[in-house]
N, CA, C and O of each residue as an XYZ file, in Angstrom:
288
protein
N      -1.507     19.689      5.312
C      -2.076     19.687      3.961
C      -1.475     18.508      3.232
O      -0.256     18.339      3.200
N      -2.362     17.666      2.629
C      -1.813     16.593      1.840
C      -1.509     15.310      2.564
O      -0.907     14.393      2.007
N      -1.958     15.246      3.899
C      -1.601     14.064      4.692
C      -2.327     12.793      4.191
O      -1.802     11.687      4.319
N      -3.503     12.957      3.638
C      -4.242     11.830      3.159
C      -3.594     11.230      1.910
O      -3.552     10.010      1.751
N      -3.095     12.087      1.035
C      -2.420     11.597     -0.141
C      -1.073     11.020      0.221
O      -0.643     10.027     -0.366
N      -0.415     11.617      1.159
C       0.930     11.132      1.582
C       0.814      9.728      2.128
O       1.703      8.917      1.869
N      -0.205      9.397      2.852
C      -0.343      8.075      3.348
C      -0.553      6.984      2.221
O      -0.085      5.849      2.304
N      -1.276      7.430      1.201
C      -1.530      6.501      0.063
C      -0.265      6.327     -0.695
O       0.020      5.212     -1.133
N       0.541      7.381     -0.888
C       1.816      7.286     -1.609
C       2.818      6.421     -0.848
O       3.509      5.590     -1.438
N       2.889      6.624      0.463
C       3.834      5.795      1.211
C       3.397      4.353      1.279
O       4.235      3.452      1.239
N       2.021      4.096      1.388
C       1.582      2.714      1.262
C       1.865      2.063     -0.043
O       2.147      0.866     -0.090
N       1.799      2.824     -1.125
C       2.056      2.268     -2.466
C       3.516      1.912     -2.557
O       3.841      0.872     -3.129
N       4.431      2.729     -2.018
C       5.868      2.446     -2.044
C       6.248      1.253     -1.241
O       7.095      0.460     -1.652
N       5.609      1.106     -0.049
C       5.899     -0.018      0.797
C       5.346     -1.283      0.151
O       6.010     -2.318      0.176
N       4.183     -1.229     -0.409
C       3.550     -2.413     -1.023
C       4.309     -2.880     -2.241
O       4.454     -4.087     -2.434
N       4.810     -1.961     -3.090
C       5.610     -2.368     -4.203
C       7.018     -2.643     -3.986
O       7.652     -3.345     -4.774
N       7.536     -2.119     -2.950
C       8.912     -2.355     -2.608
C       9.749     -1.081     -2.695
O       9.901     -0.489     -3.764
N      10.279     -0.680     -1.561
C      11.074      0.560     -1.513
C      12.304      0.390     -2.442
O      13.009     -0.615     -2.356
N      12.544      1.335     -3.290
C      13.691      1.277     -4.213
C      13.306      0.662     -5.569
O      14.174      0.563     -6.437
N      12.082      0.255     -5.789
C      11.650     -0.331     -7.065
C      10.632      0.554     -7.707
O       9.510      0.686     -7.217
N      11.025      1.184     -8.840
C      10.010      2.098     -9.520
C       8.803      1.277    -10.059
O       7.657      1.684     -9.872
N       9.068      0.088    -10.748
C       7.884     -0.690    -11.203
C       7.038     -1.163    -10.083
O       5.818     -1.257    -10.211
N       7.681     -1.474     -8.950
C       6.938     -1.880     -7.690
C       6.110     -0.770     -7.168
O       4.988     -0.992     -6.712
N       6.635      0.448     -7.219
C       5.815      1.588     -6.698
C       4.577      1.827     -7.597
O       3.514      2.204     -7.102
N       4.716      1.618     -8.832
C       3.589      1.821     -9.832
C       2.559      0.729     -9.578
O       1.359      1.004     -9.556
N       3.015     -0.518     -9.384
C       2.168     -1.639     -9.121
C       1.459     -1.420     -7.773
O       0.262     -1.685     -7.658
N       2.182     -0.946     -6.766
C       1.622     -0.703     -5.483
C       0.577      0.421     -5.489
O      -0.440      0.352     -4.799
N       0.857      1.439     -6.278
C      -0.117      2.585     -6.354
C      -1.383      2.111     -7.052
O      -2.491      2.502     -6.685
N      -1.208      1.267     -8.061
C      -2.386      0.704     -8.693
C      -3.253     -0.127     -7.762
O      -4.475      0.015     -7.717
N      -2.585     -0.994     -7.026
C      -3.327     -1.852     -6.063
C      -3.917     -1.072     -4.888
O      -5.038     -1.380     -4.483
N      -3.243     -0.103     -4.330
C      -3.746      0.727     -3.252
C      -5.003      1.518     -3.769
O      -6.046      1.581     -3.118
N      -4.825      2.101     -4.963
C      -5.964      2.882     -5.503
C      -7.235      2.048     -5.701
O      -8.343      2.457     -5.354
N      -7.022      0.869     -6.270
C      -8.235     -0.004     -6.415
C      -8.770     -0.444     -5.050
O      -9.985     -0.476     -4.854
N      -7.845     -0.801     -4.056
C      -8.319     -1.219     -2.789
C      -9.078     -0.123     -2.064
O     -10.081     -0.403     -1.407
N      -8.624      1.119     -2.167
C      -9.282      2.222     -1.541
C     -10.682      2.497     -2.105
O     -11.626      2.778     -1.367
N     -10.785      2.407     -3.435
C     -12.072      2.640     -4.030
C     -13.089      1.505     -3.813
O     -14.293      1.746     -3.726
N     -12.574      0.252     -3.727
C     -13.486     -0.850     -3.507
C     -13.903     -0.851     -2.060
O     -15.033     -1.238     -1.766
N     -13.056     -0.438     -1.141
C     -13.390     -0.422      0.257
C     -14.519      0.538      0.571
O     -15.213      0.358      1.572
N     -14.715      1.511     -0.222
C     -15.797      2.540     -0.033
C     -17.130      1.809     -0.046
O     -18.048      2.175      0.688
N     -17.251      0.714     -0.927
C     -18.494      0.017     -1.030
C     -18.768     -0.700      0.246
O     -19.917     -0.726      0.689
N     -17.783     -1.283      0.863
C     -18.038     -2.085      2.053
C     -18.068     -1.388      3.370
O     -18.902     -1.689      4.224
N     -17.137     -0.426      3.554
C     -17.047      0.206      4.887
C     -17.330      1.749      4.866
O     -17.342      2.409      5.906
N     -17.542      2.251      3.713
C     -17.831      3.696      3.652
C     -16.573      4.598      3.463
O     -15.449      4.170      3.726
N     -16.776      5.758      3.037
C     -15.637      6.662      2.718
C     -14.869      7.139      3.930
O     -13.732      7.592      3.793
N     -15.469      7.049      5.143
C     -14.785      7.487      6.315
C     -13.564      6.680      6.574
O     -12.592      7.216      7.106
N     -13.552      5.425      6.232
C     -12.422      4.514      6.585
C     -11.543      4.248      5.359
O     -10.803      3.264      5.346
N     -11.604      5.082      4.350
C     -10.759      4.864      3.138
C      -9.314      4.901      3.455
O      -8.552      4.105      2.906
N      -8.885      5.789      4.321
C      -7.424      5.944      4.647
C      -6.945      4.730      5.460
O      -5.746      4.456      5.521
N      -7.867      4.021      6.070
C      -7.432      2.821      6.883
C      -6.917      1.750      5.975
O      -6.127      0.915      6.417
N      -7.318      1.726      4.739
C      -6.866      0.719      3.765
C      -5.319      0.823      3.587
O      -4.622     -0.187      3.491
N      -4.830      2.045      3.550
C      -3.365      2.252      3.494
C      -2.674      1.717      4.681
O      -1.642      1.058      4.556
N      -3.196      1.973      5.818
C      -2.618      1.443      7.095
C      -2.580     -0.049      7.132
O      -1.554     -0.624      7.498
N      -3.665     -0.711      6.766
C      -3.733     -2.161      6.758
C      -2.805     -2.723      5.708
O      -2.152     -3.737      5.951
N      -2.722     -2.074      4.504
C      -1.775     -2.571      3.495
C      -0.323     -2.512      4.005
O       0.455     -3.439      3.785
N       0.022     -1.437      4.672
C       1.443     -1.352      5.230
C       1.590     -2.416      6.264
O       2.605     -3.113      6.266
N       0.654     -2.585      7.133
C       0.807     -3.546      8.225
C       0.882     -4.960      7.694
O       1.719     -5.735      8.156
N       0.041     -5.328      6.742
C       0.091     -6.706      6.205
C       1.353     -6.935      5.401
O       1.981     -7.983      5.551
N       1.757     -5.989      4.546
C       2.917     -6.164      3.740
C       4.207     -6.247      4.563
O       5.067     -7.078      4.273
N       4.351     -5.390      5.592
C       5.544     -5.439      6.382
C       5.599     -6.694      7.260
O       6.679     -7.118      7.671
N       4.440     -7.285      7.544
C       4.439     -8.535      8.290
C       4.743     -9.757      7.423
O       5.500    -10.640      7.826
N       4.163     -9.799      6.259
C       4.292    -10.966      5.395
C       5.495    -10.937      4.458
O       6.188    -11.941      4.290
N       5.737     -9.777      3.850
C       6.838     -9.645      2.932
C       7.474     -8.295      3.056
O       7.078     -7.379      2.335
N       8.429     -8.114      3.921
C       9.001     -6.799      4.226
C       9.724     -6.088      3.078
O       9.885     -4.868      3.096
N      10.153     -6.864      2.086
C      10.777     -6.181      0.929
C       9.818     -5.670     -0.101
O      10.253     -5.001     -1.038
N       8.494     -5.949      0.012
C       7.538     -5.508     -0.947
C       7.313     -6.569     -2.065
O       7.956     -7.617     -2.114
N       6.391     -6.229     -2.922
C       6.086     -7.195     -4.012
C       7.204     -7.369     -4.982
O       7.500     -8.502     -5.362
N       7.843     -6.313     -5.407
C       8.948     -6.349     -6.399
C      10.274     -5.901     -5.798
O      11.194     -5.507     -6.516
N      10.357     -5.964     -4.523
C      11.628     -5.529     -3.910
C      12.731     -6.571     -4.121
O      12.450     -7.751     -4.333
N      13.930     -6.141     -4.063
C      15.089     -7.005     -4.251
C      15.421     -7.835     -2.996
O      15.200     -7.389     -1.870
N      15.954     -9.044     -3.211
C      16.338     -9.854     -2.098
C      17.642     -9.331     -1.499
O      18.483     -8.780     -2.209
N      17.805     -9.508     -0.179
C      19.070     -9.169      0.465
C      19.940    -10.402      0.521
O      19.455    -11.484      0.850
N      21.194    -10.265      0.212
C      22.079    -11.446      0.191
C      22.851    -11.568      1.484
O      23.641    -12.498      1.646
């Protein structure tokens, strides 16, 4: 129960940056918009795939997230 929401929450945290509260809010905003816009193009069946792709792309290009802190 709740696995679909859990994926979106985890994707938002990864997108915004783990450990960054403003980043998590920004990530949630972006994931929510991306999921709703994706329904137009690919249908509601693949809505959860947007979270998977967001995690994949973010961890590949910027592992710390959008607002994550730099490691020294």
